[in-house]
Short mmCIF file of C-alpha atoms in Angstrom, two decimals:
data_model
loop_
_atom_site.label_atom_id
_atom_site.label_comp_id
_atom_site.label_asym_id
_atom_site.label_seq_id
_atom_site.Cartn_x
_atom_site.Cartn_y
_atom_site.Cartn_z
CA LYS A 1 -35.90 3.26 -9.46
CA GLN A 2 -35.46 7.06 -9.54
CA TRP A 3 -36.19 7.27 -5.81
CA TYR A 4 -33.57 4.59 -5.13
CA GLN A 5 -30.97 6.41 -7.23
CA ARG A 6 -31.65 9.68 -5.39
CA ARG A 7 -31.19 7.89 -2.05
CA VAL A 8 -27.88 6.40 -3.20
CA ARG A 9 -26.61 9.80 -4.34
CA ALA A 10 -27.68 11.34 -1.03
CA CYS A 11 -25.81 8.65 0.92
CA VAL A 12 -22.66 9.13 -1.17
CA ILE A 13 -22.76 12.89 -0.61
CA ALA A 14 -23.28 12.44 3.14
CA ASN A 15 -20.61 9.73 3.42
CA PRO A 16 -18.01 10.27 0.67
CA ILE A 17 -15.89 7.28 -0.29
CA HIS A 18 -12.16 7.93 -0.24
CA THR A 19 -10.49 6.30 -3.19
CA SER A 20 -6.97 6.79 -1.82
CA ASP A 21 -5.72 4.39 0.81
CA ILE A 22 -2.69 6.62 1.38
CA THR A 23 -4.15 9.90 2.55
CA ASP A 24 -7.59 9.03 3.98
CA ASN A 25 -8.42 9.48 7.64
CA ILE A 26 -5.38 11.66 8.26
CA ASP A 27 -5.94 14.15 11.05
CA HIS A 28 -3.82 17.26 10.51
CA GLY A 29 -4.25 18.44 14.07
CA THR A 30 -7.69 20.03 13.79
CA GLY A 31 -9.99 17.03 14.28
CA ASP A 32 -11.02 15.04 17.30
CA GLU A 33 -11.15 11.27 16.96
CA SER A 34 -12.00 10.54 20.59
CA ASN A 35 -15.72 10.09 19.88
CA ALA A 36 -15.32 8.12 16.65
CA ALA A 37 -16.61 4.56 16.84
CA PRO A 38 -13.96 2.01 15.86
CA ASP A 39 -14.58 0.02 12.70
CA ARG A 40 -14.60 -3.63 13.76
CA SER A 41 -15.46 -5.17 10.39
CA LEU A 42 -13.42 -8.17 9.32
CA LEU A 43 -12.18 -6.35 6.20
CA THR A 44 -10.83 -3.45 8.25
CA ARG A 45 -9.33 -5.69 10.92
CA SER A 46 -7.54 -7.78 8.28
CA LYS A 47 -5.98 -4.80 6.48
CA GLY A 48 -3.06 -4.71 8.90
CA ILE A 49 -2.17 -8.37 8.27
CA VAL A 50 -2.39 -7.95 4.48
CA LEU A 51 -0.23 -4.81 4.59
CA MET A 52 2.39 -6.46 6.82
CA MET A 53 2.53 -9.48 4.50
CA SER A 54 3.07 -7.03 1.62
CA VAL A 55 5.93 -5.45 3.59
CA SER A 56 7.55 -8.88 4.02
CA VAL A 57 7.20 -9.68 0.32
CA VAL A 58 8.83 -6.43 -0.86
CA ALA A 59 11.49 -6.75 1.87
CA THR A 60 12.33 -10.22 0.54
CA VAL A 61 12.66 -8.84 -3.00
CA GLN A 62 14.82 -6.01 -1.69
CA GLY A 63 17.02 -8.43 0.27
CA SER A 64 17.42 -10.68 -2.77
CA ILE A 65 18.58 -7.70 -4.83
CA ALA A 66 21.03 -6.69 -2.09
CA PHE A 67 22.36 -10.27 -2.03
CA TYR A 68 22.75 -10.29 -5.82
CA LEU A 69 24.59 -6.94 -5.66
CA SER A 70 26.64 -7.91 -2.58
CA THR A 71 29.89 -6.73 -4.21
CA PHE A 72 28.50 -3.21 -4.56
CA PRO A 73 29.60 -0.90 -1.67
CA THR A 74 26.97 -0.51 1.05
CA GLY A 75 27.18 3.28 1.16
CA MET A 76 26.57 3.71 -2.56
CA PHE A 77 23.78 1.13 -2.41
CA LEU A 78 22.04 3.22 0.27
CA ILE A 79 22.59 6.46 -1.67
CA ILE A 80 21.31 5.28 -5.06
CA SER A 81 18.34 3.28 -3.78
CA GLY A 82 17.53 6.17 -1.42
CA ILE A 83 17.56 8.68 -4.30
CA TYR A 84 15.14 6.54 -6.30
CA THR A 85 12.92 6.25 -3.22
CA PHE A 86 13.11 10.03 -2.77
CA LEU A 87 11.99 10.57 -6.38
CA PHE A 88 9.08 8.12 -6.15
CA LEU A 89 7.87 9.63 -2.88
CA SER A 90 8.19 13.16 -4.29
CA VAL A 91 5.76 12.18 -7.05
CA LEU A 92 3.29 10.83 -4.46
CA LEU A 93 3.62 13.97 -2.35
CA SER A 94 2.91 16.18 -5.35
CA TYR A 95 0.04 14.03 -6.62
CA HIS A 96 -1.77 13.93 -3.26
CA ASN A 97 -0.86 17.55 -2.45
CA LEU A 98 0.65 16.60 0.91
CA THR A 99 2.63 19.02 3.04
CA LEU A 100 6.17 18.51 4.24
CA TRP A 101 6.04 21.16 6.96
CA ASN A 102 2.51 21.75 8.22
CA PHE A 103 1.75 18.58 10.19
CA SER A 104 1.43 17.75 13.86
CA MET A 105 3.70 15.64 16.12
CA LYS A 106 6.93 16.75 14.44
CA LYS A 107 9.10 15.53 17.33
CA TRP A 108 7.48 12.10 17.17
CA VAL A 109 8.05 11.95 13.41
CA ALA A 110 11.71 12.97 13.80
CA SER A 111 12.25 10.30 16.47
CA ARG A 112 10.52 7.64 14.38
CA VAL A 113 12.64 8.48 11.31
CA ALA A 114 15.90 8.54 13.30
CA LEU A 115 15.15 5.20 14.97
CA ALA A 116 14.24 3.56 11.65
CA VAL A 117 17.48 4.68 9.99
CA LEU A 118 19.55 3.68 13.05
CA ALA A 119 17.96 0.22 12.91
CA ALA A 120 18.75 -0.07 9.18
CA VAL A 121 22.41 0.94 9.68
CA CYS A 122 22.91 -1.45 12.63
CA LYS A 123 21.20 -4.25 10.71
CA THR A 124 23.40 -3.72 7.65
CA TRP A 125 26.56 -3.64 9.79
CA SER A 126 25.49 -6.82 11.58
CA PHE A 127 25.00 -8.78 8.36
CA GLN A 128 28.43 -7.64 7.16
CA ASN A 129 30.38 -8.42 10.34
CA LEU A 130 28.54 -11.30 12.03
CA PRO A 131 27.59 -14.81 10.90
CA ILE A 132 24.31 -14.55 9.01
CA GLY A 133 22.53 -16.84 11.50
CA ASP A 134 23.62 -14.83 14.55
CA ALA A 135 22.69 -11.49 12.95
CA SER A 136 19.27 -12.71 11.80
CA ALA A 137 18.34 -14.31 15.12
CA LEU A 138 19.36 -11.23 17.15
CA VAL A 139 17.78 -8.66 14.79
CA PHE A 140 14.48 -10.55 14.81
CA THR A 141 14.20 -10.30 18.58
CA ALA A 142 12.57 -6.93 17.77
CA PRO A 143 9.04 -8.27 18.56
CA LEU A 144 10.19 -9.08 22.09
CA PHE A 145 11.47 -5.52 22.64
CA THR A 146 8.33 -4.07 21.06
CA SER A 147 6.00 -6.09 23.29
CA VAL A 148 7.88 -5.23 26.49
CA ILE A 149 8.18 -1.50 25.68
CA ALA A 150 4.50 -1.33 24.67
CA ARG A 151 3.51 -3.02 27.94
CA ILE A 152 5.59 -0.65 30.09
CA PHE A 153 4.92 2.70 28.41
CA ILE A 154 1.48 2.46 26.79
CA GLY A 155 -0.09 -0.33 28.81
CA ARG A 156 -0.54 -2.76 25.92
CA LYS A 157 -1.64 -6.07 27.41
CA PHE A 158 -0.25 -9.48 26.52
CA THR A 159 -2.76 -11.91 25.01
CA ILE A 160 -2.49 -15.66 24.57
CA VAL A 161 -2.25 -15.30 20.79
CA THR A 162 0.42 -12.58 21.04
CA VAL A 163 2.60 -14.70 23.34
CA PHE A 164 2.17 -17.80 21.14
CA ALA A 165 2.95 -15.89 17.91
CA LEU A 166 5.94 -14.18 19.57
CA LEU A 167 7.50 -17.43 20.83
CA SER A 168 6.77 -19.42 17.65
CA GLY A 169 8.21 -16.58 15.53
CA ILE A 170 11.47 -16.37 17.49
CA ALA A 171 11.80 -20.19 17.52
CA GLY A 172 11.15 -20.32 13.75
CA VAL A 173 13.78 -17.67 13.04
CA CYS A 174 16.35 -19.57 15.12
CA LEU A 175 15.61 -22.87 13.34
CA ILE A 176 16.02 -21.24 9.92
CA THR A 177 19.11 -19.13 10.67
CA LYS A 178 20.78 -21.58 13.12
CA PRO A 179 22.73 -19.05 15.24
CA SER A 180 26.10 -20.27 16.54
CA PHE A 181 25.30 -19.36 20.15
CA ILE A 182 22.47 -21.94 20.11
CA PHE A 183 23.80 -24.61 17.74
CA LYS A 184 27.36 -24.47 19.18
CA ASP A 185 29.19 -23.58 15.99
CA ASN A 186 32.65 -22.23 16.86
CA THR A 187 33.98 -22.00 13.32
CA SER A 188 33.49 -18.23 13.15
CA GLU A 189 34.54 -16.44 16.30
CA VAL A 190 33.73 -12.76 16.69
CA PRO A 191 34.06 -10.50 19.74
CA GLY A 192 31.10 -10.84 22.07
CA TYR A 193 30.35 -7.11 22.04
CA TYR A 194 29.71 -7.29 18.27
CA LYS A 195 26.39 -8.93 19.13
CA LEU A 196 25.24 -5.75 20.87
CA VAL A 197 24.87 -4.09 17.46
CA PRO A 198 22.04 -6.34 16.14
CA LEU A 199 20.38 -6.06 19.56
CA LEU A 200 20.53 -2.27 19.18
CA ALA A 201 18.95 -2.71 15.73
CA ALA A 202 16.15 -4.78 17.26
CA LEU A 203 15.58 -2.25 20.05
CA SER A 204 15.53 0.69 17.61
CA LEU A 205 13.20 -1.11 15.22
CA GLY A 206 10.79 -2.10 17.99
CA THR A 207 10.70 1.42 19.43
CA SER A 208 10.15 2.95 15.98
CA PHE A 209 7.08 0.73 15.56
CA ILE A 210 5.57 2.17 18.74
CA PHE A 211 6.32 5.74 17.61
CA GLN A 212 4.69 5.03 14.24
CA GLU A 213 1.61 3.59 15.92
CA LYS A 214 1.23 6.84 17.87
CA ILE A 215 1.46 9.09 14.78
CA SER A 216 -0.34 6.84 12.26
CA SER A 217 -3.67 8.68 12.52
CA LYS A 218 -2.09 12.16 12.51
CA VAL A 219 0.56 12.15 9.78
CA SER A 220 0.50 10.73 6.26
CA PRO A 221 2.70 7.63 5.80
CA VAL A 222 4.11 9.23 2.64
CA THR A 223 5.45 12.19 4.65
CA VAL A 224 7.13 9.88 7.18
CA SER A 225 8.60 7.72 4.40
CA PHE A 226 9.90 10.82 2.58
CA TYR A 227 11.94 12.00 5.56
CA THR A 228 13.21 8.46 6.11
CA ALA A 229 14.48 8.39 2.51
CA VAL A 230 16.21 11.76 2.97
CA LEU A 231 17.99 10.55 6.10
CA GLN A 232 18.88 7.28 4.34
CA VAL A 233 20.66 9.20 1.56
CA ALA A 234 22.53 11.32 4.13
CA THR A 235 23.56 8.15 5.99
CA GLY A 236 24.73 6.56 2.75
CA ILE A 237 26.88 9.60 1.98
CA GLY A 238 28.50 9.38 5.41
CA TRP A 239 29.06 5.64 4.97
CA SER A 240 30.65 6.16 1.54
CA VAL A 241 32.99 8.84 2.94
CA TYR A 242 34.00 6.41 5.69
CA GLU A 243 34.61 3.59 3.17
CA GLY A 244 36.32 5.93 0.71
CA VAL A 245 34.77 4.31 -2.38
CA TYR A 246 32.26 5.94 -4.75
CA PRO A 247 31.64 3.62 -7.73
CA LEU A 248 28.54 3.95 -9.89
CA PRO A 249 26.69 0.81 -11.00
CA GLU A 250 27.43 -0.50 -14.46
CA CYS A 251 24.86 0.00 -17.20
CA GLY A 252 22.40 -2.81 -17.57
CA LEU A 253 20.86 -5.14 -15.02
CA ALA A 254 22.48 -3.57 -11.92
CA ARG A 255 20.89 -0.16 -12.54
CA TYR A 256 17.47 -1.66 -13.23
CA LEU A 257 17.70 -3.68 -10.02
CA LEU A 258 18.50 -0.53 -8.04
CA VAL A 259 15.39 1.11 -9.49
CA VAL A 260 13.35 -1.91 -8.38
CA CYS A 261 14.99 -1.69 -4.97
CA GLY A 262 13.92 1.96 -4.73
CA LEU A 263 10.36 0.91 -5.57
CA CYS A 264 10.54 -1.76 -2.87
CA TYR A 265 11.74 0.79 -0.32
CA THR A 266 8.85 3.08 -1.29
CA ALA A 267 6.14 0.42 -1.19
CA GLY A 268 7.50 -1.26 1.92
CA ARG A 269 7.72 1.92 3.99
CA ILE A 270 4.28 3.15 2.99
CA CYS A 271 2.70 -0.25 3.69
CA LEU A 272 4.48 -0.52 7.05
CA ASN A 273 3.49 2.96 8.16
CA ARG A 274 -0.06 2.33 6.95
CA ALA A 275 -0.30 -1.08 8.64
CA LEU A 276 0.47 0.43 12.04
CA LYS A 277 -2.79 2.35 11.76
CA TYR A 278 -4.70 -0.94 11.86
CA GLU A 279 -2.38 -3.14 13.94
CA SER A 280 -0.72 -2.65 17.27
CA ALA A 281 3.06 -2.27 17.27
CA PRO A 282 3.72 -5.67 18.94
CA THR A 283 1.50 -7.52 16.44
CA ALA A 284 3.04 -5.73 13.44
CA SER A 285 6.52 -6.49 14.75
CA ILE A 286 5.67 -10.19 15.11
CA LEU A 287 4.34 -10.29 11.55
CA ARG A 288 7.70 -8.98 10.32
CA ASN A 289 9.10 -12.45 11.11
CA LEU A 290 7.53 -13.45 7.80
CA ASP A 291 10.61 -11.86 6.20
CA THR A 292 12.67 -14.85 7.31
CA ALA A 293 10.15 -17.41 6.05
CA PHE A 294 9.82 -15.72 2.66
CA ALA A 295 13.61 -15.35 2.37
CA PHE A 296 13.97 -19.09 3.05
CA ILE A 297 11.46 -19.86 0.28
CA VAL A 298 13.35 -17.61 -2.16
CA GLN A 299 16.68 -19.24 -1.28
CA VAL A 300 15.26 -22.69 -1.98
CA ALA A 301 13.30 -21.75 -5.11
CA ILE A 302 15.72 -19.30 -6.79
CA PHE A 303 19.20 -19.66 -5.29
CA ASP A 304 19.07 -23.50 -5.15
CA LYS A 305 19.76 -23.79 -1.44
CA PRO A 306 18.80 -27.27 -0.16
CA ALA A 307 15.81 -27.32 2.17
CA GLU A 308 16.76 -28.73 5.57
CA THR A 309 14.25 -30.27 7.95
CA LEU A 310 14.88 -27.70 10.71
CA SER A 311 14.51 -24.81 8.27
CA VAL A 312 11.19 -26.14 6.98
CA LEU A 313 10.00 -26.58 10.58
CA GLY A 314 11.07 -23.00 11.34
CA ALA A 315 9.10 -21.64 8.38
CA VAL A 316 6.05 -23.62 9.54
CA LEU A 317 6.35 -22.15 13.06
CA ILE A 318 6.48 -18.59 11.69
CA MET A 319 3.44 -19.25 9.51
CA MET A 320 1.60 -20.73 12.52
CA GLY A 321 2.15 -17.50 14.43
CA THR A 322 0.73 -15.46 11.55
CA VAL A 323 -2.26 -17.79 11.14
CA SER A 324 -3.00 -17.60 14.87
CA ILE A 325 -3.16 -13.78 14.68
CA ALA A 326 -5.47 -13.95 11.66
CA LEU A 327 -7.75 -16.50 13.36
CA SER A 328 -7.92 -14.39 16.52
CA LYS A 329 -9.26 -11.48 14.46
CA ILE A 330 -11.86 -13.69 12.78
CA PHE A 331 -13.08 -14.96 16.16
CA ASP A 332 -13.09 -11.42 17.56
CA VAL A 333 -15.19 -10.01 14.71
CA THR A 334 -17.48 -13.01 14.14
CA PHE A 335 -18.12 -14.28 17.67
CA GLY A 336 -16.90 -11.40 19.85
CA ILE A 337 -14.30 -13.68 21.46
CA GLU A 338 -10.90 -12.06 22.06
CA PHE A 339 -7.87 -14.23 22.75
#
């Protein structure tokens, strides 16, 4: 028994276990990962899917809060939720003793942060000025942009599962949101060039995923999320100046909900940045279609929206795409078969 305990202690000393899933395996520019053998265990390969599902859950909560506080000005919503996110991330930075200046790939981080905030601004504008179905369907074409850009610039190949999940996800989003340019609804006419804004959001979001995949092993996700929160607050200030309104939320439920929204921003950004260490950018972008399925479930369960047959079919298609990705990983790890 004593010999066994000594062996266990020796193994722990030789291979220390990192208790933090936020700061482990971060290369600050001094290490070389080229000779490291990839971990192909099922647990490791499934982390990306679990993290992306967590992102969709917190994004659904955040979207529900934004819907509940829809009368609150967008600029002030961005400022207050961004300040709470800034405070939460500052605590994490201090606790894990992370640096805000001494890290590699600064230009990549700046580009990733700028693209993420641009996507958020374009997405918010689209949902305010376009029919909800049109905005949702166009914004969630991001996986298509991500896959094409990844194929052109980093040589990421298309697989059967990726193509199936991509097509089923886009089809599911369209069935749930019912965009007017597919279902021929002319009741709400908007200028055609308005639809370029959600496409710009999709392009920015897809490109930011690729940038994050490149920096995921070099920079802590907390550092990236911190700078995103700072730029979000600055954008909210500019938006509020443009709108010319600066109301503060009333005491009570509204302020508590904004605190929860700040927590959702914090958790969602860290999980997203962390997930792109385990998943490729196209796969992570496809998994973000779960936002639409979860939002549909919340609308039916909480906001008493009737469940239509096409919407249920759309949610099933999105789930099928996610299940196909999960099954492909199980087959890859268990049988060595890659689809």
